[in-house]
Every structure is written in C-alpha cells, then in structure tokens.
Amino acid sequence: MASTFRLPSRLSRLLFSWRSSFQRPASPVREFSQLRFALLDSTEKLEEETLQWYSPENFYPVKIGETFQSRYQVAGKLGYGGYSTVWLCKDLQQHTYVTLKIFERNSAEGQRETETHQHLNSLGTVDHAGAKLIRKALDSFQITSAEGKFGCLVHPPLGISLYDFRTQLKAKVLPEKIVKLTLMHLLLALDYLHTEGGVIHTDIQEKNIMMGIEDTSILADFEEEEKSNPSPRKISVDRIIYASRKLRKTKQHGLPILCDFGQARYGSNTYTGDIQPYIYRAPEVVLRMPWNEKVDIWNVGVLTWDLFQQRHLFYARDSDKKSSDGHHIAEMIAFMGPPPKEMIQNSVYATEFFDGDGNWKGTIDIPPISLEKLEANLEGEPQRLFIQFLRKMLKWKPEERESARELLDDPCVQGRYVEASWMAAWEFQILQNLADQHGCYTFITMR
C-alpha cells in the first residue's frame, strides 16, 4: 500500500509563512474622476439600450471604479453584446488586467456559457495545441442586487476581433496567407472542442474570433485614458450608460482565439433546434433535422469564403430582404446539387421544397451560380485547391464532411508554407513581410 509523505505541521506552517512573505500585497483601489466627462443626451439610446429587447432591470448598472469580489476594479467599458456588457478590470490581487463579462439578469446564454467554461476547465491540463486557442474563464461569480442575480465571467483580455482586423484592411478581405493561418488555428481549436471536450460551438463568426494581446501597454493606456479623459456617458434615474472605449491600435497581435460560448452545446451526441447566424446555418439546421458537431465544420466552410471574398457565400433573403429558407436552400442546390433523397425523406420540413422523388418544387428559381463562377481572387491550381477544400466542408450530409483534424492536413491549409509544425517560426516571418505588403498587422505566434 502506497504511503503519502506529509511535512510536519510546524514545518508546513513555516513554509507557508515563508511563501506568503514573498507575495505582493493587493494593489490599492484606483481613483477615477467623477467629473469632467461629456454628458450625452438622456433621450437618445446608447449602446446596450439600442438592443430591441433591452430592459434596464435586466442589465446590471456597472459604474467605472466599482470593485467586485473585493478584487476586480472596473477601469472602463470595452463593449456590449446581445446578452452582456464587457469591462476591462484590474485584478487587484494578481496585479493584472482582466475582462469582466456581466450577463443579463437570468440570462440563459450566460448560464450556458458559464457551464461550458466550467466543463472545459474540468478537463484539467490537456496535451492539445487547440486548448490554447480557446478563451479561458479565470473566475465566475454572481452579483446580487434588488433586481436579481447577474452572472459574471472573468477572462484574460483580448484585442480586436477578426471582423475588425479584416475591415481595417484596404481590400476588406484577408490575404491568402493569413486566411491559411487563421484556419489552422481555428481548426485546431475545433479539434480540441470536438474530440477532447465534446463541445459544439454553433456560433463561429468573425466577431467571435479575437486576437491575443502581445503589447500589454495598451491595457495600462486604456486605464490612464479613462482617468484623464473619462468616457462620455448618459445618466438616467437609476444608472449610468457609458460609451465604450476602444483599446489603442497596435501592430502586434497574438493568436486568434475562439470566444463566446453562449450558444455552445455539450453532453449529447445529437441536438435539435435553431442555431448559428442565419447565413451560416448548416443544411440539417435549415431543414429542422437533428445535428451534431459537423455544423461547426459547415460553419467554417462558409466563414472561409467570407474571409477571402468580396461577398458572403449565401444571401438567403427574399425580394423584401427578409430571411428565407427557400432562397437559402435554392442557393445550396446551386453550389452542391440537390440533397440526397434519404435526407429529404427524413425531414418533414423538406416536403415544402421537394416532391417525393427529391425534385425541387419550390417557387424560387435555382440561381445560376457556382463556387467556380463566384471565386474571384484565385485562378488555376490555387483556385482548384481552394474550392476542393470548401467542398470537403460544404456537403449536404454531415457525416460526409471532414473533421477538423482531417481538414488540418488539407493542402489548402498547409500548402507550401508548412513543412513540419504549425508552431514553426515561418509563421512569424511570413506575416512580418505581409505587414508592409498589405498594410495589415503582425501576428505573434506560440513558440
């Protein structure tokens, strides 16, 4: 029987005391000016107030300078989303900056995101490169007020989103080499989620991929700017609504990190119900069929096109610009041909668009388009490889789509730029050259 070695209690106390003596004391609470700010028109909607479903009692009234858990002091507002507000905070205990995400009261998305992060954290140390490409949750807690309880997540700070990164470029599309690098990191993240975590993200879009921060001085600058030039705000009866402050631009970006797990699922083999941004919905979701992790693969295929082309792959709207399943399916047929007959037979909803033999009976014409006709950035062999890569993801039947791990070996991702490891130094050198050629920024990669 194995025995456990234990230090004598007196020696253990001395060791603890010795370690504690080297720990820095907590930082003092900062002072933020309550004067000299621009007061905005209280009748105009600002930030989260512009959400159609906004209700004041559902959003916690955060104040800049406020401290939560006797630890996280709010330095300024970074932004807001569909069900949360996001703040830069100073962790007074660890002497570092963190991001605090405060969810709407009783938010189902907030609960799902918190539970997903708790599940991922429960996996412990995982020997998978993709684990480093998922946004971490450092802490979670609840704020209790007269209005109710508000869930909170604490994350490491991240920089701009992939959407902001792309739209800063003159061409508004990512250069081919950066698309390859982004895909490599995204597919690694998904392989980790799918194979190690059993998690389906379901909401992969540019705004949910954010760049790591290498130049941490932009965080201290953010705090100092808030002190010297307080954010504009509007004051209502029971709260202050702040205008968000952007982080200072930098030419150093870290790894692309997959974020926002408010729509994620885990714990089952298949699921049902609507998911994904409309133009990224997989065929089985549009046809109201059960779905699994392969919806993420379809999502990556459509996103890949959107990163590299001047238009979205799918429009999926009618003449009144309203979302339309019929138009969406018609476009899918144009790109992939008709769906397999057995898929139609397994979807009650499909009978609105197909007859018993699988023929299209929709009132919408199949548009005369194809991937080959629409692709405008490549030609010859590079175009063939790119479209071949897309077709490995854009398939009617989920089981025919390649997995994230299989896609990592595709020549369109690896190409002539990769010889051995995805973490090799070639990444840094390639992107250093791209900075001048394309007016974009430099990624700092893991070594």
Short mmCIF file of C-alpha atoms in Angstrom, two decimals:
data_model
loop_
_atom_site.label_atom_id
_atom_site.label_comp_id
_atom_site.label_asym_id
_atom_site.label_seq_id
_atom_site.Cartn_x
_atom_site.Cartn_y
_atom_site.Cartn_z
CA MET A 1 0.00 0.00 0.00
CA ALA A 2 1.43 3.37 -1.03
CA SER A 3 2.07 5.89 1.70
CA THR A 4 1.69 9.66 1.44
CA PHE A 5 4.55 11.88 2.52
CA ARG A 6 3.46 14.82 4.68
CA LEU A 7 5.55 17.63 6.06
CA PRO A 8 5.43 18.03 9.85
CA SER A 9 2.73 20.57 10.71
CA ARG A 10 5.19 23.11 12.20
CA LEU A 11 7.44 22.92 9.11
CA SER A 12 4.39 23.19 6.85
CA ARG A 13 3.29 26.39 8.65
CA LEU A 14 6.80 27.83 8.36
CA LEU A 15 6.90 27.04 4.65
CA PHE A 16 3.51 28.67 4.12
CA SER A 17 4.66 31.75 6.04
CA TRP A 18 7.88 31.89 4.01
CA ARG A 19 5.95 31.73 0.71
CA SER A 20 3.44 34.33 1.87
CA SER A 21 6.21 36.76 2.74
CA PHE A 22 7.20 36.88 -0.91
CA GLN A 23 3.68 37.58 -2.22
CA ARG A 24 2.95 41.13 -3.21
CA PRO A 25 0.18 42.82 -1.27
CA ALA A 26 -3.00 43.64 -3.16
CA SER A 27 -2.95 46.80 -5.25
CA PRO A 28 -4.82 49.77 -3.81
CA VAL A 29 -8.18 50.72 -5.30
CA ARG A 30 -7.72 53.28 -8.08
CA GLU A 31 -9.44 56.64 -8.13
CA PHE A 32 -11.48 57.52 -11.20
CA SER A 33 -12.70 61.03 -11.81
CA GLN A 34 -16.43 61.59 -11.46
CA LEU A 35 -16.07 65.00 -13.09
CA ARG A 36 -15.06 66.38 -16.49
CA PHE A 37 -16.93 63.86 -18.63
CA ALA A 38 -19.10 64.55 -21.66
CA LEU A 39 -22.77 64.25 -20.71
CA LEU A 40 -24.83 62.76 -23.54
CA ASP A 41 -28.47 63.37 -24.38
CA SER A 42 -30.53 61.23 -22.00
CA THR A 43 -33.30 60.84 -24.58
CA GLU A 44 -31.01 59.16 -27.13
CA LYS A 45 -30.44 55.41 -26.87
CA LEU A 46 -26.83 54.44 -26.26
CA GLU A 47 -25.01 51.11 -26.65
CA GLU A 48 -26.96 48.25 -24.99
CA GLU A 49 -30.07 50.45 -24.92
CA THR A 50 -30.28 50.07 -28.71
CA LEU A 51 -30.98 46.33 -28.41
CA GLN A 52 -34.60 45.62 -29.33
CA TRP A 53 -35.11 43.56 -26.17
CA TYR A 54 -33.31 45.97 -23.84
CA SER A 55 -34.86 46.47 -20.44
CA PRO A 56 -32.98 48.45 -17.74
CA GLU A 57 -33.70 45.99 -14.94
CA ASN A 58 -32.09 43.19 -16.97
CA PHE A 59 -28.67 44.90 -17.13
CA TYR A 60 -26.62 45.47 -14.01
CA PRO A 61 -25.76 49.21 -13.65
CA VAL A 62 -21.96 48.95 -13.56
CA LYS A 63 -20.02 52.04 -12.53
CA ILE A 64 -16.45 52.73 -13.59
CA GLY A 65 -14.28 52.45 -10.48
CA GLU A 66 -16.61 49.88 -8.88
CA THR A 67 -14.93 46.81 -7.35
CA PHE A 68 -16.39 43.29 -7.43
CA GLN A 69 -15.44 40.40 -5.16
CA SER A 70 -13.09 42.82 -3.35
CA ARG A 71 -10.78 42.13 -6.27
CA TYR A 72 -11.87 43.23 -9.76
CA GLN A 73 -11.97 47.02 -10.15
CA VAL A 74 -13.67 48.34 -13.29
CA ALA A 75 -11.32 50.51 -15.37
CA GLY A 76 -13.64 51.15 -18.31
CA LYS A 77 -16.20 49.77 -20.73
CA LEU A 78 -14.97 47.64 -23.63
CA GLY A 79 -18.33 47.00 -25.23
CA TYR A 80 -21.61 45.12 -25.10
CA GLY A 81 -23.24 42.14 -26.77
CA GLY A 82 -26.64 40.59 -27.21
CA TYR A 83 -26.82 39.49 -23.58
CA SER A 84 -23.94 41.13 -21.70
CA THR A 85 -21.76 44.16 -21.12
CA VAL A 86 -17.97 43.80 -21.12
CA TRP A 87 -15.49 45.73 -18.97
CA LEU A 88 -11.74 45.99 -18.52
CA CYS A 89 -10.83 45.49 -14.87
CA LYS A 90 -7.69 45.46 -12.78
CA ASP A 91 -7.28 42.32 -10.71
CA LEU A 92 -6.03 43.95 -7.52
CA GLN A 93 -4.80 40.64 -6.12
CA GLN A 94 -2.88 39.38 -9.14
CA HIS A 95 -1.83 42.86 -10.35
CA THR A 96 -3.01 42.09 -13.88
CA TYR A 97 -5.78 43.23 -16.18
CA VAL A 98 -8.79 41.02 -16.86
CA THR A 99 -12.01 41.25 -18.82
CA LEU A 100 -15.27 41.08 -16.88
CA LYS A 101 -18.36 39.92 -18.74
CA ILE A 102 -21.60 40.68 -16.87
CA PHE A 103 -24.64 38.88 -18.26
CA GLU A 104 -28.23 39.98 -18.34
CA ARG A 105 -30.34 39.00 -15.36
CA ASN A 106 -31.26 35.30 -15.52
CA SER A 107 -29.59 35.00 -18.93
CA ALA A 108 -29.93 31.53 -20.45
CA GLU A 109 -26.96 32.29 -22.74
CA GLY A 110 -24.91 33.44 -19.77
CA GLN A 111 -25.74 30.27 -17.86
CA ARG A 112 -24.85 28.12 -20.88
CA GLU A 113 -21.56 29.95 -21.42
CA THR A 114 -20.61 29.64 -17.75
CA GLU A 115 -21.43 25.94 -17.66
CA THR A 116 -19.46 25.33 -20.86
CA HIS A 117 -16.38 27.02 -19.42
CA GLN A 118 -16.76 25.06 -16.18
CA HIS A 119 -16.93 21.87 -18.25
CA LEU A 120 -13.80 22.80 -20.22
CA ASN A 121 -11.95 23.77 -17.03
CA SER A 122 -12.88 20.41 -15.51
CA LEU A 123 -10.85 18.66 -18.22
CA GLY A 124 -7.71 19.85 -16.49
CA THR A 125 -4.40 20.08 -18.33
CA VAL A 126 -4.87 18.74 -21.84
CA ASP A 127 -1.97 17.98 -24.16
CA HIS A 128 -3.61 19.51 -27.21
CA ALA A 129 -2.45 22.65 -29.01
CA GLY A 130 -6.07 23.69 -29.59
CA ALA A 131 -6.64 24.14 -25.85
CA LYS A 132 -4.54 27.32 -26.05
CA LEU A 133 -6.82 28.71 -28.76
CA ILE A 134 -10.00 28.75 -26.67
CA ARG A 135 -10.77 31.73 -24.46
CA LYS A 136 -10.25 30.77 -20.84
CA ALA A 137 -12.53 31.54 -17.90
CA LEU A 138 -10.40 32.57 -14.93
CA ASP A 139 -13.26 33.02 -12.48
CA SER A 140 -17.05 33.17 -12.25
CA PHE A 141 -19.39 34.67 -9.69
CA GLN A 142 -22.79 36.31 -9.29
CA ILE A 143 -23.78 39.86 -8.48
CA THR A 144 -26.90 40.07 -6.32
CA SER A 145 -28.99 43.22 -6.38
CA ALA A 146 -32.57 44.28 -5.79
CA GLU A 147 -33.33 43.38 -9.43
CA GLY A 148 -31.98 39.85 -9.12
CA LYS A 149 -28.81 37.91 -9.85
CA PHE A 150 -26.37 38.63 -12.65
CA GLY A 151 -23.83 36.03 -13.71
CA CYS A 152 -20.24 37.12 -14.37
CA LEU A 153 -17.25 35.58 -16.12
CA VAL A 154 -13.65 36.73 -15.80
CA HIS A 155 -11.40 36.24 -18.85
CA PRO A 156 -7.89 37.19 -19.92
CA PRO A 157 -8.12 40.37 -22.02
CA LEU A 158 -8.15 40.01 -25.79
CA GLY A 159 -7.68 42.52 -28.60
CA ILE A 160 -9.72 43.24 -31.68
CA SER A 161 -12.00 40.74 -33.37
CA LEU A 162 -11.19 39.10 -36.67
CA TYR A 163 -14.00 41.21 -38.16
CA ASP A 164 -12.37 44.46 -37.05
CA PHE A 165 -8.99 43.15 -38.20
CA ARG A 166 -10.34 42.40 -41.69
CA THR A 167 -12.33 45.59 -42.13
CA GLN A 168 -9.26 47.70 -41.30
CA LEU A 169 -7.59 46.36 -44.44
CA LYS A 170 -7.96 48.34 -47.65
CA ALA A 171 -9.26 45.36 -49.63
CA LYS A 172 -11.68 44.33 -46.82
CA VAL A 173 -10.63 40.70 -47.32
CA LEU A 174 -7.81 38.78 -45.68
CA PRO A 175 -4.71 37.92 -47.72
CA GLU A 176 -4.47 34.24 -48.64
CA LYS A 177 -1.63 33.51 -46.23
CA ILE A 178 -3.47 35.00 -43.26
CA VAL A 179 -6.59 33.01 -44.19
CA LYS A 180 -4.45 29.85 -44.05
CA LEU A 181 -3.04 30.75 -40.66
CA THR A 182 -6.43 31.68 -39.25
CA LEU A 183 -7.92 28.41 -40.48
CA MET A 184 -5.07 26.42 -38.99
CA HIS A 185 -5.67 27.91 -35.56
CA LEU A 186 -9.47 27.69 -35.81
CA LEU A 187 -9.41 24.05 -36.88
CA LEU A 188 -7.04 23.20 -34.03
CA ALA A 189 -9.44 24.88 -31.60
CA LEU A 190 -12.37 22.92 -33.03
CA ASP A 191 -10.49 19.64 -32.96
CA TYR A 192 -9.87 20.22 -29.27
CA LEU A 193 -13.51 21.12 -28.62
CA HIS A 194 -14.93 18.23 -30.61
CA THR A 195 -12.54 15.42 -29.64
CA GLU A 196 -11.40 16.35 -26.13
CA GLY A 197 -14.29 18.44 -24.81
CA GLY A 198 -17.32 17.06 -26.64
CA VAL A 199 -18.35 20.70 -27.21
CA ILE A 200 -20.07 22.17 -30.28
CA HIS A 201 -19.58 25.91 -30.59
CA THR A 202 -22.51 26.58 -33.02
CA ASP A 203 -21.72 30.30 -33.47
CA ILE A 204 -18.45 30.60 -35.39
CA GLN A 205 -18.24 34.04 -36.93
CA GLU A 206 -15.60 36.74 -37.28
CA LYS A 207 -16.78 38.67 -34.24
CA ASN A 208 -16.33 35.56 -32.07
CA ILE A 209 -12.67 35.15 -33.05
CA MET A 210 -10.44 37.65 -31.25
CA MET A 211 -6.74 38.39 -31.36
CA GLY A 212 -4.50 37.84 -28.38
CA ILE A 213 -2.70 40.84 -26.89
CA GLU A 214 1.08 40.94 -27.09
CA ASP A 215 1.57 44.62 -26.33
CA THR A 216 0.07 44.78 -22.83
CA SER A 217 0.84 48.50 -22.56
CA ILE A 218 -2.44 49.12 -24.40
CA LEU A 219 -4.28 47.93 -21.26
CA ALA A 220 -2.49 50.34 -18.93
CA ASP A 221 -3.01 53.10 -21.51
CA PHE A 222 -6.75 52.32 -21.52
CA GLU A 223 -6.93 52.81 -17.75
CA GLU A 224 -4.89 56.01 -17.81
CA GLU A 225 -7.03 57.45 -20.61
CA GLU A 226 -10.16 56.72 -18.61
CA LYS A 227 -8.69 58.59 -15.65
CA SER A 228 -7.51 61.61 -17.63
CA ASN A 229 -10.34 61.75 -20.17
CA PRO A 230 -13.43 59.98 -18.74
CA SER A 231 -15.75 58.24 -21.19
CA PRO A 232 -18.85 60.09 -22.42
CA ARG A 233 -21.99 58.88 -20.70
CA LYS A 234 -25.67 59.47 -20.15
CA ILE A 235 -27.24 59.49 -16.72
CA SER A 236 -30.74 58.23 -16.16
CA VAL A 237 -32.75 57.80 -12.98
CA ASP A 238 -31.06 54.66 -11.68
CA ARG A 239 -27.97 54.13 -13.79
CA ILE A 240 -25.15 55.44 -15.93
CA ILE A 241 -24.81 54.23 -19.51
CA TYR A 242 -21.20 54.60 -20.67
CA ALA A 243 -19.87 54.85 -24.19
CA SER A 244 -17.35 52.10 -24.90
CA ARG A 245 -13.68 52.93 -25.18
CA LYS A 246 -11.53 51.15 -27.76
CA LEU A 247 -8.12 49.75 -26.96
CA ARG A 248 -5.29 51.62 -28.61
CA LYS A 249 -4.33 50.23 -32.01
CA THR A 250 -1.25 48.08 -32.13
CA LYS A 251 0.70 46.35 -34.88
CA GLN A 252 1.32 43.32 -32.71
CA HIS A 253 -1.45 40.75 -32.47
CA GLY A 254 -1.31 37.39 -30.77
CA LEU A 255 -3.02 34.17 -31.70
CA PRO A 256 -6.64 34.16 -32.95
CA ILE A 257 -8.75 32.88 -30.05
CA LEU A 258 -12.23 31.34 -30.35
CA CYS A 259 -14.63 33.06 -27.92
CA ASP A 260 -18.27 33.39 -26.91
CA PHE A 261 -19.75 30.05 -25.88
CA GLY A 262 -23.24 31.34 -25.11
CA GLN A 263 -24.74 29.09 -27.79
CA ALA A 264 -22.46 26.09 -27.21
CA ARG A 265 -23.73 22.57 -26.53
CA TYR A 266 -22.14 19.56 -24.85
CA GLY A 267 -23.15 16.30 -23.22
CA SER A 268 -25.06 14.62 -26.05
CA ASN A 269 -24.40 13.09 -29.48
CA THR A 270 -27.13 14.98 -31.34
CA TYR A 271 -29.26 18.07 -30.75
CA THR A 272 -32.25 19.83 -32.28
CA GLY A 273 -33.38 23.44 -32.66
CA ASP A 274 -32.22 26.60 -34.41
CA ILE A 275 -28.59 27.60 -34.04
CA GLN A 276 -25.96 29.60 -35.94
CA PRO A 277 -26.14 33.04 -37.59
CA TYR A 278 -28.68 32.67 -40.39
CA ILE A 279 -26.33 32.75 -43.40
CA TYR A 280 -24.03 30.23 -41.66
CA ARG A 281 -26.74 27.66 -40.92
CA ALA A 282 -25.98 24.11 -41.99
CA PRO A 283 -28.48 22.27 -44.23
CA GLU A 284 -29.65 19.98 -41.41
CA VAL A 285 -30.43 23.04 -39.27
CA VAL A 286 -32.35 24.75 -42.10
CA LEU A 287 -34.28 21.51 -42.72
CA ARG A 288 -35.06 21.20 -38.98
CA MET A 289 -33.26 17.91 -38.54
CA PRO A 290 -31.06 16.66 -35.66
CA TRP A 291 -27.50 17.98 -35.79
CA ASN A 292 -24.09 17.29 -34.27
CA GLU A 293 -20.56 18.78 -34.23
CA LYS A 294 -20.44 18.78 -38.04
CA VAL A 295 -22.50 22.00 -38.03
CA ASP A 296 -19.27 23.71 -36.92
CA ILE A 297 -17.47 22.27 -39.96
CA TRP A 298 -20.13 23.64 -42.34
CA ASN A 299 -19.82 26.96 -40.50
CA VAL A 300 -16.05 27.05 -41.07
CA GLY A 301 -16.55 26.41 -44.78
CA VAL A 302 -18.90 29.37 -45.19
CA LEU A 303 -16.72 31.58 -42.98
CA THR A 304 -13.63 30.70 -45.04
CA TRP A 305 -15.35 32.04 -48.15
CA ASP A 306 -16.45 35.21 -46.38
CA LEU A 307 -12.91 35.94 -45.13
CA PHE A 308 -11.41 35.67 -48.59
CA GLN A 309 -14.07 37.01 -50.97
CA GLN A 310 -15.81 40.32 -51.54
CA ARG A 311 -19.29 38.96 -50.76
CA HIS A 312 -20.99 36.45 -48.49
CA LEU A 313 -21.38 32.97 -49.91
CA PHE A 314 -25.09 32.89 -49.02
CA TYR A 315 -27.60 35.72 -49.21
CA ALA A 316 -30.63 33.67 -48.06
CA ARG A 317 -33.15 36.51 -48.34
CA ASP A 318 -36.23 37.19 -50.40
CA SER A 319 -37.03 40.27 -52.51
CA ASP A 320 -38.08 42.10 -49.34
CA LYS A 321 -34.68 41.32 -47.78
CA LYS A 322 -36.26 39.02 -45.21
CA SER A 323 -34.57 35.76 -44.21
CA SER A 324 -35.89 32.95 -46.40
CA ASP A 325 -35.29 29.21 -46.01
CA GLY A 326 -36.43 28.69 -49.60
CA HIS A 327 -33.84 31.07 -51.01
CA HIS A 328 -31.20 29.60 -48.71
CA ILE A 329 -31.88 26.03 -49.88
CA ALA A 330 -32.00 27.15 -53.52
CA GLU A 331 -28.50 28.61 -53.16
CA MET A 332 -27.30 25.39 -51.54
CA ILE A 333 -28.61 23.42 -54.53
CA ALA A 334 -26.75 25.78 -56.88
CA PHE A 335 -23.47 25.11 -55.08
CA MET A 336 -23.87 21.41 -54.22
CA GLY A 337 -26.61 19.96 -56.41
CA PRO A 338 -29.84 18.52 -54.94
CA PRO A 339 -29.73 16.90 -51.49
CA PRO A 340 -29.70 13.09 -51.14
CA LYS A 341 -33.19 11.61 -51.33
CA GLU A 342 -32.86 9.94 -47.90
CA MET A 343 -32.11 13.31 -46.33
CA ILE A 344 -35.32 14.74 -47.77
CA GLN A 345 -37.29 11.72 -46.58
CA ASN A 346 -36.00 12.22 -43.03
CA SER A 347 -37.13 15.86 -42.87
CA VAL A 348 -40.83 16.72 -42.63
CA TYR A 349 -39.99 20.35 -43.38
CA ALA A 350 -38.21 19.36 -46.61
CA THR A 351 -41.54 18.38 -48.19
CA GLU A 352 -42.32 22.09 -48.52
CA PHE A 353 -39.48 22.36 -51.04
CA PHE A 354 -39.10 18.88 -52.61
CA ASP A 355 -41.51 16.28 -54.01
CA GLY A 356 -41.46 12.57 -53.14
CA ASP A 357 -38.73 11.88 -55.71
CA GLY A 358 -36.48 14.57 -54.35
CA ASN A 359 -37.16 17.09 -57.12
CA TRP A 360 -37.20 20.80 -56.31
CA LYS A 361 -40.75 22.12 -56.25
CA GLY A 362 -40.04 25.45 -54.62
CA THR A 363 -41.37 28.60 -56.25
CA ILE A 364 -37.86 30.08 -56.15
CA ASP A 365 -35.59 29.61 -59.15
CA ILE A 366 -32.27 27.90 -58.55
CA PRO A 367 -29.77 30.72 -59.13
CA PRO A 368 -27.26 30.20 -61.99
CA ILE A 369 -24.22 30.38 -59.71
CA SER A 370 -21.37 28.11 -58.68
CA LEU A 371 -18.28 28.32 -56.50
CA GLU A 372 -16.13 28.39 -59.63
CA LYS A 373 -18.03 31.32 -61.14
CA LEU A 374 -18.07 33.37 -57.94
CA GLU A 375 -14.47 32.84 -56.78
CA ALA A 376 -12.58 35.94 -57.91
CA ASN A 377 -9.23 36.00 -56.10
CA LEU A 378 -7.51 32.89 -57.47
CA GLU A 379 -7.06 31.05 -60.74
CA GLY A 380 -5.65 27.79 -61.97
CA GLU A 381 -4.38 25.25 -59.46
CA PRO A 382 -4.71 27.51 -56.36
CA GLN A 383 -8.38 28.09 -57.18
CA ARG A 384 -8.96 24.36 -57.72
CA LEU A 385 -7.40 23.53 -54.35
CA PHE A 386 -9.39 26.26 -52.59
CA ILE A 387 -12.73 25.07 -53.98
CA GLN A 388 -11.78 21.45 -53.31
CA PHE A 389 -11.12 22.43 -49.69
CA LEU A 390 -14.50 24.16 -49.40
CA ARG A 391 -16.31 21.14 -50.84
CA LYS A 392 -14.88 18.96 -48.06
CA MET A 393 -16.95 21.06 -45.65
CA LEU A 394 -19.92 22.14 -47.76
CA LYS A 395 -21.75 18.83 -48.05
CA TRP A 396 -25.41 18.05 -47.51
CA LYS A 397 -24.80 15.03 -45.28
CA PRO A 398 -22.97 15.87 -42.04
CA GLU A 399 -21.18 12.51 -41.93
CA GLU A 400 -19.55 13.26 -45.28
CA ARG A 401 -17.94 16.47 -44.06
CA GLU A 402 -14.34 16.03 -42.99
CA SER A 403 -13.45 16.51 -39.35
CA ALA A 404 -11.37 19.44 -38.11
CA ARG A 405 -8.38 17.11 -37.71
CA GLU A 406 -8.69 15.83 -41.28
CA LEU A 407 -9.03 19.34 -42.66
CA LEU A 408 -5.78 20.36 -40.97
CA ASP A 409 -3.95 18.09 -43.42
CA ASP A 410 -5.55 19.66 -46.49
CA PRO A 411 -3.04 21.24 -48.90
CA CYS A 412 -5.13 24.40 -48.97
CA VAL A 413 -4.40 24.93 -45.26
CA GLN A 414 -0.87 23.56 -45.18
CA GLY A 415 0.21 24.50 -48.69
CA ARG A 416 3.84 25.18 -49.43
CA TYR A 417 4.20 27.26 -46.28
CA VAL A 418 4.16 24.44 -43.77
CA GLU A 419 6.90 21.87 -43.53
CA ALA A 420 6.62 20.36 -40.06
CA SER A 421 4.88 22.02 -37.13
CA TRP A 422 2.08 24.57 -37.03
CA MET A 423 4.09 26.40 -34.38
CA ALA A 424 7.19 26.79 -36.58
CA ALA A 425 8.94 30.14 -36.97
CA TRP A 426 7.81 30.51 -40.60
CA GLU A 427 4.51 31.98 -39.36
CA PHE A 428 6.14 34.99 -37.82
CA GLN A 429 8.41 35.69 -40.79
CA ILE A 430 5.64 35.39 -43.38
CA LEU A 431 3.41 37.80 -41.53
CA GLN A 432 6.22 40.26 -40.91
CA ASN A 433 6.52 40.54 -44.70
CA LEU A 434 2.75 40.85 -45.08
CA ALA A 435 2.68 43.89 -42.79
CA ASP A 436 4.32 46.03 -45.46
CA GLN A 437 2.78 44.36 -48.49
CA HIS A 438 -0.86 44.54 -47.36
CA GLY A 439 -0.95 47.32 -44.76
CA CYS A 440 -2.02 44.83 -42.11
CA TYR A 441 -0.62 43.74 -38.80
CA THR A 442 1.71 41.11 -37.43
CA PHE A 443 0.70 38.02 -35.52
CA ILE A 444 2.91 36.90 -32.66
CA THR A 445 2.78 33.11 -32.58
CA MET A 446 3.43 30.45 -29.97
CA ARG A 447 6.97 29.13 -29.92
#
